[in-house]
Coordinates of C-alpha atoms and ligand atoms in Angstrom, one line a residue:
M528 CA 0.0 0.0 0.0
A529 CA 1.5 3.3 -1.1
K530 CA 1.9 5.9 1.6
I531 CA -0.5 8.8 1.9
K532 CA 1.3 12.1 1.4
T533 CA -0.1 15.2 3.0
T534 CA 1.1 18.7 3.1
F535 CA -0.1 22.1 4.5
F536 CA -1.6 24.8 2.4
C537 CA -2.8 28.3 3.3
Q538 CA -6.5 28.5 2.5
N539 CA -6.2 32.2 1.7
C540 CA -3.2 32.5 -0.6
G541 CA -2.3 28.9 -1.4
A542 CA 1.2 29.0 0.0
Q543 CA 2.6 25.5 0.8
F544 CA 4.2 24.6 4.2
A545 CA 5.9 21.5 5.5
K546 CA 4.1 21.8 8.9
W547 CA 1.2 23.5 10.5
Q548 CA 1.7 27.0 11.8
G549 CA -0.6 29.7 13.2
Q550 CA 0.1 32.5 10.8
C551 CA 0.8 32.2 7.0
T552 CA 4.2 33.8 6.5
S553 CA 3.2 34.6 2.9
C554 CA 0.0 36.5 3.3
K555 CA 0.1 37.1 7.1
E556 CA -3.4 35.7 7.7
W557 CA -4.0 33.8 10.9
N558 CA -5.5 30.3 11.2
T559 CA -5.7 29.7 7.4
I560 CA -3.3 26.8 7.2
A561 CA -4.8 23.4 6.7
E562 CA -3.6 19.9 6.0
E563 CA -4.4 18.4 2.5
V564 CA -3.8 15.1 0.9
I565 CA -1.6 15.3 -2.1
Q566 CA -1.1 11.7 -2.9
K567 CA -3.6 9.0 -1.9
A568 CA -2.9 5.5 -0.8
E569 CA -4.4 2.9 -3.1
K570 CA -7.8 1.5 -2.3
V571 CA -8.4 3.3 1.0
S572 CA -11.1 5.6 0.0
W573 CA -14.2 5.0 -2.2
D574 CA -12.9 3.1 -5.1
T575 CA -15.0 1.9 -8.0
S576 CA -13.2 -1.5 -8.1
T577 CA -14.7 -2.2 -4.7
S578 CA -18.3 -1.5 -5.8
A579 CA -20.4 -4.1 -7.5
G580 CA -22.4 -1.4 -9.3
G581 CA -22.3 -1.4 -13.1
Q582 CA -22.2 2.4 -13.4
G583 CA -18.9 2.6 -11.6
S584 CA -17.0 0.8 -14.3
A585 CA -18.8 2.7 -17.0
S586 CA -17.6 6.0 -15.7
K587 CA -14.0 4.7 -15.6
R588 CA -13.9 5.0 -19.4
A589 CA -12.4 8.3 -20.4
A590 CA -15.1 10.9 -21.1
K591 CA -15.7 12.2 -24.6
P592 CA -17.4 15.4 -25.5
L593 CA -21.0 14.8 -26.6
K594 CA -23.5 17.1 -28.4
V595 CA -26.1 18.4 -25.9
N596 CA -29.0 17.0 -27.9
E597 CA -27.3 13.6 -28.0
I598 CA -27.2 13.2 -24.2
S599 CA -30.0 11.1 -23.1
L600 CA -31.8 11.7 -19.8
S601 CA -32.9 8.6 -18.0
A602 CA -36.7 8.4 -17.8
E603 CA -36.8 8.4 -14.0
S604 CA -34.4 11.3 -13.4
R605 CA -35.7 12.4 -10.0
M606 CA -36.3 10.3 -6.9
N607 CA -39.5 11.1 -5.1
T608 CA -38.7 11.6 -1.4
K609 CA -42.4 11.2 -0.4
N610 CA -42.1 14.5 1.4
S611 CA -43.8 17.1 -0.8
E612 CA -42.2 20.1 0.9
L613 CA -38.7 18.7 0.5
N614 CA -39.4 17.7 -3.1
R615 CA -40.5 21.2 -3.9
V616 CA -37.4 22.8 -2.4
L617 CA -35.2 20.2 -4.2
G618 CA -36.9 21.1 -7.5
G619 CA -38.9 18.0 -7.9
G620 CA -37.1 15.3 -5.9
L621 CA -33.6 14.0 -5.4
V622 CA -31.3 13.8 -8.4
P623 CA -29.4 10.5 -8.7
G624 CA -25.7 11.1 -7.9
S625 CA -26.2 14.4 -6.3
L626 CA -24.8 15.7 -3.1
T627 CA -27.2 17.7 -0.9
L628 CA -26.0 19.6 2.2
L629 CA -28.6 20.4 4.8
G630 CA -27.5 23.1 7.3
G631 CA -29.2 24.6 10.3
E632 CA -28.8 25.6 13.9
P633 CA -28.4 22.9 16.6
G634 CA -31.8 21.5 17.7
I635 CA -33.7 23.0 14.8
G636 CA -34.7 19.5 13.6
K637 CA -32.2 18.5 10.9
S638 CA -31.8 15.0 12.2
T639 CA -35.5 14.7 12.7
L640 CA -36.3 15.8 9.2
M641 CA -33.7 13.5 7.6
L642 CA -34.7 10.5 9.7
Q643 CA -38.3 11.1 8.9
V644 CA -37.5 11.3 5.2
A645 CA -35.3 8.2 5.5
L646 CA -38.1 6.3 7.2
Q647 CA -40.7 7.2 4.5
L648 CA -38.5 6.6 1.5
P649 CA -39.5 3.8 -0.8
Y650 CA -35.8 3.2 -1.5
K651 CA -33.2 1.3 0.5
T652 CA -31.7 4.0 2.7
L653 CA -28.6 4.1 4.8
Y654 CA -28.7 6.6 7.6
V655 CA -25.2 7.1 9.0
S656 CA -25.0 8.8 12.3
G657 CA -21.9 10.0 14.1
E658 CA -23.9 12.0 16.6
E659 CA -26.3 9.6 18.2
S660 CA -26.3 5.9 19.2
A661 CA -28.5 3.4 17.4
Q662 CA -30.8 3.3 20.5
Q663 CA -31.3 7.1 20.4
I664 CA -32.1 7.0 16.8
K665 CA -34.5 4.1 17.3
M666 CA -36.3 6.1 20.1
R667 CA -36.6 9.0 17.7
A668 CA -37.8 6.8 14.9
E669 CA -40.5 5.3 17.2
R670 CA -41.9 8.8 17.8
I671 CA -41.9 9.6 14.1
H672 CA -42.9 6.5 12.1
P673 CA -42.6 3.2 13.8
D674 CA -42.3 0.8 10.9
S675 CA -40.0 1.0 8.0
E676 CA -38.6 -1.9 6.0
N677 CA -36.0 0.0 3.9
C678 CA -34.1 2.1 6.4
Y679 CA -30.8 1.0 7.8
I680 CA -29.0 2.8 10.6
L681 CA -25.2 2.8 10.9
T682 CA -23.3 4.6 13.7
E683 CA -19.9 5.1 12.4
T684 CA -17.6 8.1 11.8
K685 CA -14.7 6.7 9.8
T686 CA -15.3 7.1 6.0
Q687 CA -13.4 3.9 5.2
N688 CA -15.7 1.8 7.4
I689 CA -18.8 3.6 6.0
F690 CA -17.7 2.8 2.5
R691 CA -17.2 -0.8 3.5
N692 CA -20.7 -1.0 4.7
I693 CA -22.0 0.8 1.7
T694 CA -20.3 -1.8 -0.5
D695 CA -22.1 -4.6 1.4
L696 CA -25.5 -3.0 1.6
Q697 CA -25.7 -1.2 -1.8
P698 CA -28.1 1.5 -0.6
D699 CA -30.1 3.6 -3.0
I700 CA -29.8 6.7 -0.8
V701 CA -27.2 7.6 1.9
V702 CA -27.8 10.2 4.6
I703 CA -24.8 11.4 6.7
D704 CA -25.5 13.0 10.1
S705 CA -23.2 15.0 10.2
I706 CA -20.3 15.8 7.9
Q707 CA -18.5 17.5 10.8
T708 CA -18.3 14.2 12.7
L709 CA -16.7 12.2 9.8
H710 CA -13.0 11.5 9.6
T711 CA -10.8 9.8 7.1
D712 CA -7.6 7.9 7.8
H713 CA -5.7 10.0 5.2
I714 CA -5.5 13.1 7.4
E715 CA -4.4 13.4 10.9
S716 CA -6.3 16.5 12.0
S717 CA -9.4 16.1 14.2
P718 CA -12.9 15.6 12.8
G719 CA -14.6 18.8 11.9
S720 CA -11.4 20.5 10.8
I721 CA -11.3 22.1 7.4
S722 CA -9.1 19.5 5.8
Q723 CA -11.1 16.6 7.3
I724 CA -14.4 18.0 6.1
R725 CA -13.0 18.6 2.6
E726 CA -11.4 15.2 2.2
C727 CA -14.5 13.4 3.5
T728 CA -16.7 15.3 1.2
T729 CA -14.4 14.6 -1.8
E730 CA -14.7 10.9 -1.0
L731 CA -18.5 11.1 -0.8
I732 CA -18.7 13.1 -4.0
K733 CA -16.7 10.5 -5.8
Y734 CA -18.9 7.7 -4.4
A735 CA -22.1 9.6 -5.3
K736 CA -21.0 10.4 -8.9
E737 CA -19.7 7.0 -9.6
T738 CA -22.6 5.0 -8.4
S739 CA -25.4 7.6 -9.1
T740 CA -26.4 7.4 -5.5
P741 CA -27.8 10.6 -4.0
V742 CA -26.0 11.5 -0.7
I743 CA -27.5 13.9 1.8
L744 CA -25.1 15.5 4.3
I745 CA -26.2 17.3 7.4
G746 CA -24.0 20.2 8.3
H747 CA -23.6 22.3 11.4
I748 CA -23.6 26.1 11.2
T749 CA -21.5 28.6 12.9
K750 CA -22.7 31.4 15.2
D751 CA -23.0 33.8 12.3
G752 CA -25.2 31.4 10.4
N753 CA -22.7 30.0 7.9
I754 CA -22.2 26.3 7.3
A755 CA -19.3 25.3 9.5
G756 CA -16.2 24.3 7.7
P757 CA -14.7 25.6 4.5
K758 CA -16.8 27.8 2.2
I759 CA -15.5 25.4 -0.5
L760 CA -17.9 22.8 0.9
E761 CA -20.8 24.8 -0.4
H762 CA -19.1 24.9 -3.8
M763 CA -18.5 21.2 -3.9
V764 CA -22.0 20.0 -3.2
D765 CA -24.9 20.3 -5.7
T766 CA -27.5 21.7 -3.4
V767 CA -27.3 23.6 -0.2
L768 CA -30.5 23.6 1.9
Q769 CA -31.0 25.7 5.0
F770 CA -33.4 24.6 7.8
E771 CA -34.4 27.6 9.8
G772 CA -36.9 29.0 12.2
D773 CA -37.0 30.2 15.7
R774 CA -36.5 27.2 18.0
N775 CA -39.2 28.6 20.3
H776 CA -41.7 28.6 17.5
I777 CA -43.1 25.5 16.1
Y778 CA -42.7 26.4 12.5
R779 CA -39.6 25.5 10.4
I780 CA -38.7 26.7 7.0
L781 CA -36.6 24.8 4.5
R782 CA -35.0 26.8 1.7
A783 CA -32.4 26.2 -0.9
N784 CA -29.4 28.6 -0.9
K785 CA -27.9 26.9 -3.9
N786 CA -29.5 24.4 -6.3
R787 CA -27.9 23.0 -9.4
F788 CA -31.1 21.3 -10.4
G789 CA -33.8 23.8 -9.6
S790 CA -34.8 27.2 -8.4
T791 CA -33.5 28.6 -5.1
N792 CA -36.8 30.5 -4.6
E793 CA -38.8 27.6 -3.3
L794 CA -39.7 27.2 0.3
G795 CA -40.9 24.3 2.4
I796 CA -42.8 24.8 5.7
Y797 CA -43.0 22.3 8.5
E798 CA -44.6 22.3 11.9
M799 CA -42.6 20.6 14.7
Q800 CA -45.0 18.3 16.6
G801 CA -44.6 15.6 19.2
N802 CA -44.3 13.0 16.5
G803 CA -42.0 14.7 14.1
L804 CA -42.3 17.4 11.5
R805 CA -45.7 17.8 9.8
E806 CA -45.7 19.3 6.3
V807 CA -47.7 22.5 6.1
A808 CA -49.5 22.6 2.8
N809 CA -51.4 25.9 3.3
P810 CA -48.9 28.2 5.0
S811 CA -51.0 31.4 4.8
E812 CA -53.5 30.1 7.4
I813 CA -50.9 29.4 10.1
L814 CA -49.1 32.7 9.6
I815 CA -52.1 34.8 10.3
S816 CA -53.2 34.9 13.9
K817 CA -56.8 34.0 14.4
N818 CA -57.9 36.8 16.7
E819 CA -61.5 37.7 16.2
E820 CA -61.3 41.2 17.6
E821 CA -59.5 43.9 15.7
L822 CA -56.2 45.0 17.1
S823 CA -54.2 48.1 16.2
G824 CA -50.7 47.6 14.9
T825 CA -51.2 44.6 12.7
A826 CA -51.4 44.4 8.9
I827 CA -51.3 41.6 6.5
S828 CA -49.0 41.4 3.5
A829 CA -49.4 39.3 0.4
T830 CA -45.9 38.1 -0.2
L831 CA -44.3 35.6 -2.5
E832 CA -41.7 33.1 -1.4
G833 CA -40.4 31.5 -4.6
M834 CA -43.4 30.6 -6.7
R835 CA -45.7 30.3 -3.7
P836 CA -47.8 33.2 -2.4
L837 CA -47.8 33.6 1.3
M838 CA -50.0 35.8 3.5
I839 CA -47.9 37.1 6.4
E840 CA -49.0 39.2 9.4
I841 CA -46.8 42.2 10.4
Q842 CA -47.1 43.5 13.9
A843 CA -45.8 46.9 15.0
L844 CA -45.7 48.6 18.4
V845 CA -45.0 52.3 18.5
S846 CA -44.7 54.0 21.8
T847 CA -43.1 57.1 23.3
A848 CA -39.5 56.5 24.1
V849 CA -38.8 56.2 27.8
Y850 CA -35.1 56.8 27.5
G851 CA -33.4 59.5 25.4
T852 CA -32.6 57.5 22.4
P853 CA -35.6 55.8 20.8
Q854 CA -35.2 52.0 20.2
R855 CA -35.9 50.4 16.8
S856 CA -36.1 46.7 16.6
A857 CA -37.2 44.4 13.9
T858 CA -37.7 40.6 13.9
G859 CA -38.0 38.9 10.6
Y860 CA -37.5 42.2 8.7
N861 CA -34.5 44.2 7.8
A862 CA -33.8 46.8 10.5
K863 CA -32.2 49.2 8.1
R864 CA -35.3 49.0 5.9
L865 CA -37.5 49.8 8.9
N866 CA -35.4 52.9 9.6
M867 CA -35.8 53.9 6.0
I868 CA -39.6 53.5 6.1
L869 CA -39.8 55.5 9.3
A870 CA -37.8 58.3 7.7
V871 CA -40.2 58.2 4.7
L872 CA -43.2 58.4 7.0
E873 CA -41.7 61.3 8.9
K874 CA -40.8 63.3 5.7
R875 CA -43.6 62.4 3.3
A876 CA -46.6 61.7 5.5
G877 CA -45.8 64.1 8.4
F878 CA -45.8 61.6 11.2
K879 CA -43.4 62.5 14.0
L880 CA -41.9 59.1 14.8
G881 CA -38.4 60.5 15.7
A882 CA -39.0 60.3 19.5
K883 CA -40.9 57.0 19.4
D884 CA -39.8 53.4 20.1
V885 CA -40.7 51.2 17.2
F886 CA -40.8 47.4 17.4
L887 CA -41.7 45.3 14.4
N888 CA -42.4 41.7 14.2
V889 CA -43.1 39.2 11.4
T890 CA -45.3 36.6 13.1
G891 CA -44.5 32.9 12.9
G892 CA -40.8 33.5 13.5
I893 CA -39.9 33.7 9.8
T894 CA -37.7 36.1 7.9
V895 CA -39.0 37.8 4.8
D896 CA -37.0 39.7 2.2
D897 CA -39.7 40.3 -0.3
P898 CA -39.9 44.1 -0.7
A899 CA -43.7 43.8 -1.1
I900 CA -44.2 43.7 2.6
D901 CA -43.1 47.4 2.9
L902 CA -46.6 48.7 2.6
A903 CA -47.9 46.4 5.3
V904 CA -45.0 47.6 7.5
V905 CA -46.2 51.2 6.9
A906 CA -49.8 50.3 7.7
A907 CA -48.9 48.4 10.9
V908 CA -46.6 51.2 12.1
L909 CA -49.2 53.9 11.4
S910 CA -52.0 51.8 12.9
S911 CA -50.1 51.3 16.1
N912 CA -49.1 55.0 16.2
I913 CA -52.6 56.3 16.1
D914 CA -54.2 53.2 17.8
I915 CA -56.7 52.5 15.1
A916 CA -57.1 49.0 13.9
I917 CA -56.9 48.1 10.2
D918 CA -59.8 46.0 8.7
K919 CA -58.8 42.4 9.2
R920 CA -60.0 41.6 5.7
M921 CA -57.7 44.0 4.0
C922 CA -54.2 43.2 2.8
F923 CA -51.2 44.9 1.2
A924 CA -48.6 44.2 -1.5
A925 CA -46.4 47.1 -2.6
E926 CA -42.9 48.4 -2.1
I927 CA -42.2 51.9 -0.7
G928 CA -39.7 54.2 -2.4
L929 CA -37.7 57.0 -0.8
A930 CA -39.9 59.6 -2.4
G931 CA -42.9 58.1 -0.6
E932 CA -44.2 56.5 -3.7
V933 CA -46.1 53.1 -3.7
R934 CA -44.2 51.0 -6.1
P935 CA -45.4 47.9 -8.0
V936 CA -44.1 44.5 -7.2
T937 CA -43.6 41.3 -9.2
R938 CA -46.4 38.9 -10.0
V939 CA -49.0 41.0 -8.4
D940 CA -51.9 39.0 -9.9
Q941 CA -50.7 35.8 -8.1
R942 CA -50.8 37.7 -4.8
I943 CA -54.3 39.0 -5.6
I944 CA -55.6 35.6 -6.4
E945 CA -54.2 34.1 -3.2
A946 CA -55.7 37.0 -1.1
A947 CA -59.1 36.4 -2.8
K948 CA -58.8 32.7 -2.2
L949 CA -58.3 33.2 1.5
G950 CA -61.3 35.4 1.8
F951 CA -59.8 38.9 2.0
S952 CA -62.1 41.6 0.8
S953 CA -59.6 44.2 -0.4
I954 CA -56.0 44.5 -1.4
I955 CA -53.9 47.7 -1.7
I956 CA -51.4 47.7 -4.5
S957 CA -49.5 50.3 -6.5
K958 CA -51.3 52.5 -9.0
Y959 CA -48.7 51.5 -11.5
C960 CA -49.3 47.8 -11.5
K961 CA -50.3 46.3 -14.8
L962 CA -52.9 43.7 -14.3
P963 CA -54.2 41.2 -16.8
K964 CA -57.9 41.8 -17.6
Q965 CA -59.6 39.4 -15.4
N966 CA -62.3 39.3 -12.8
Y967 CA -60.8 39.0 -9.4
R968 CA -63.2 38.3 -6.5
I969 CA -61.6 41.0 -4.4
D970 CA -61.6 44.8 -4.3
I971 CA -58.3 46.1 -5.8
I972 CA -57.3 49.5 -4.4
K973 CA -54.6 51.2 -6.4
L974 CA -52.7 54.0 -4.7
A975 CA -49.7 56.1 -5.8
K976 CA -48.3 57.7 -2.6
V977 CA -47.9 56.9 1.1
H978 CA -50.0 60.0 1.7
D979 CA -52.9 58.4 -0.2
V980 CA -52.5 55.2 1.9
V981 CA -52.8 57.2 5.1
K982 CA -55.9 58.9 3.8
H983 CA -57.5 55.7 2.6
L984 CA -56.9 53.8 5.9
F985 CA -57.5 56.5 8.5
G986 CA -59.5 59.1 6.6
Ligands
TYD2410 P1 -32.9 17.5 16.1 O1 -33.4 16.8 14.9 O2 -32.2 16.6 17.1 O3 -32.1 18.8 15.8 P2 -30.7 18.9 15.0 O4 -30.3 17.6 14.4 O5 -31.0 20.0 14.0 O6 -29.7 19.3 16.0 O7 -34.2 18.2 16.8 C1 -34.4 18.1 18.1 C2 -35.5 18.9 18.6 O8 -36.7 18.5 17.9 C3 -35.7 18.7 20.0 O9 -35.7 20.0 20.6 C4 -37.0 18.1 20.2 C5 -37.7 18.3 18.9 N1 -38.6 17.2 18.5 C6 -39.9 17.3 18.6 O10 -40.5 18.3 19.0 N2 -40.7 16.3 18.1 C7 -40.2 15.1 17.7 O11 -40.9 14.2 17.3 C8 -38.8 15.0 17.6 C9 -38.1 13.7 17.1 C10 -38.0 16.1 18.0
MG2411 MG1 -28.8 16.3 14.9

């Protein structure tokens, strides 16, 4: 067996070193030096000669260029995960041979989601866990979905042993929980280090591509919300999914940050229950609180997340500042944008908000970056400021410009249709929206300026 050769490279400038050191002497960056394999030993990692799969040997032939229209797509090019929210976010199902990375904060439910999917899958699935014991996983599986014929559990962290098991089992899908716990014999650094993560991922990519088996990796995220490990990990995989939501809320959102096989606009919504994650098929209903009485400071926005319209409730609280400097705080909405909107209201609509505390909250613990919620933010802030409730059956979809103009937003007809479907009686949009000639079962109010909105809402 040939010896494995490793050396140390600066991840910033690429300088090579014989041993690890804290600072790169070439670019002066700290903590950027990581060990990398430069020459592999034979047959220690995933090797096609160890696999019995036919595709492995086929890909060993040297590749030739092909005309695009000569490349044939196999009929069943996507694997249905039996989880419609996950399918939607993936762009229609798992692509054979693809690597998917699922990131999210600790305790958000990554393991629960993947185990649940693994238990439901109609394919032979290998769930590799480096974090929990088989008993712990069994306990969790009991809560979620007690019987499954196709799901195998392996508690192992060494890639060489994992591949040995894969060769014996020949699974159709592999789930790794989590990539940070894996380690390979080739590199001496501890699991979770940059070089270990990269090397293990490389081995898994090689396995996935050569056998056309989809591999799903669970990844930890750092404090600032990035996937722990090298940024290059995100470049290496085909799809990066983010599982998010406030841990204190029961709703979870799955979105794609990168997707080689579909759009990154799609969104999946789940509800965490005692027996696992429930798919939420009609999200608008859960995001709007079901208060019967009318409360000031709330407004409903018709937003779009990907292709899917979503009605979201915005709550604002405006009160006189107790301390000298007024506080501004926004949850689920960009705080800078809130400041901008307050400035526009002050300048263009004559509201003196300079000495007021303003708190803004998007209910359901989700974060929205659709600019169409601006108008609902304006309405909620004003409603709270003058303590007059907005009609619960009215909703908003428009962006606010710096001149105080109400600007049109994309795919406004889709938003109107959703609002009408959910029983809203009117929707305020920009005067400049171009609507296809169609009978909507809802009053459409077209306004041009913030000033007009104030007049329309509060007389
Ligand atoms: P987990 O999947 O372990 O999170 P991660 O892998 O992202 O760290 O999720 C654990 C949380 O989910 C835990 O706080 C309990 C909760 N949970 C439920 O509410 N219901 C369930 O059926 C399960 C399995 C977990
Ligand atoms: Mg976990």
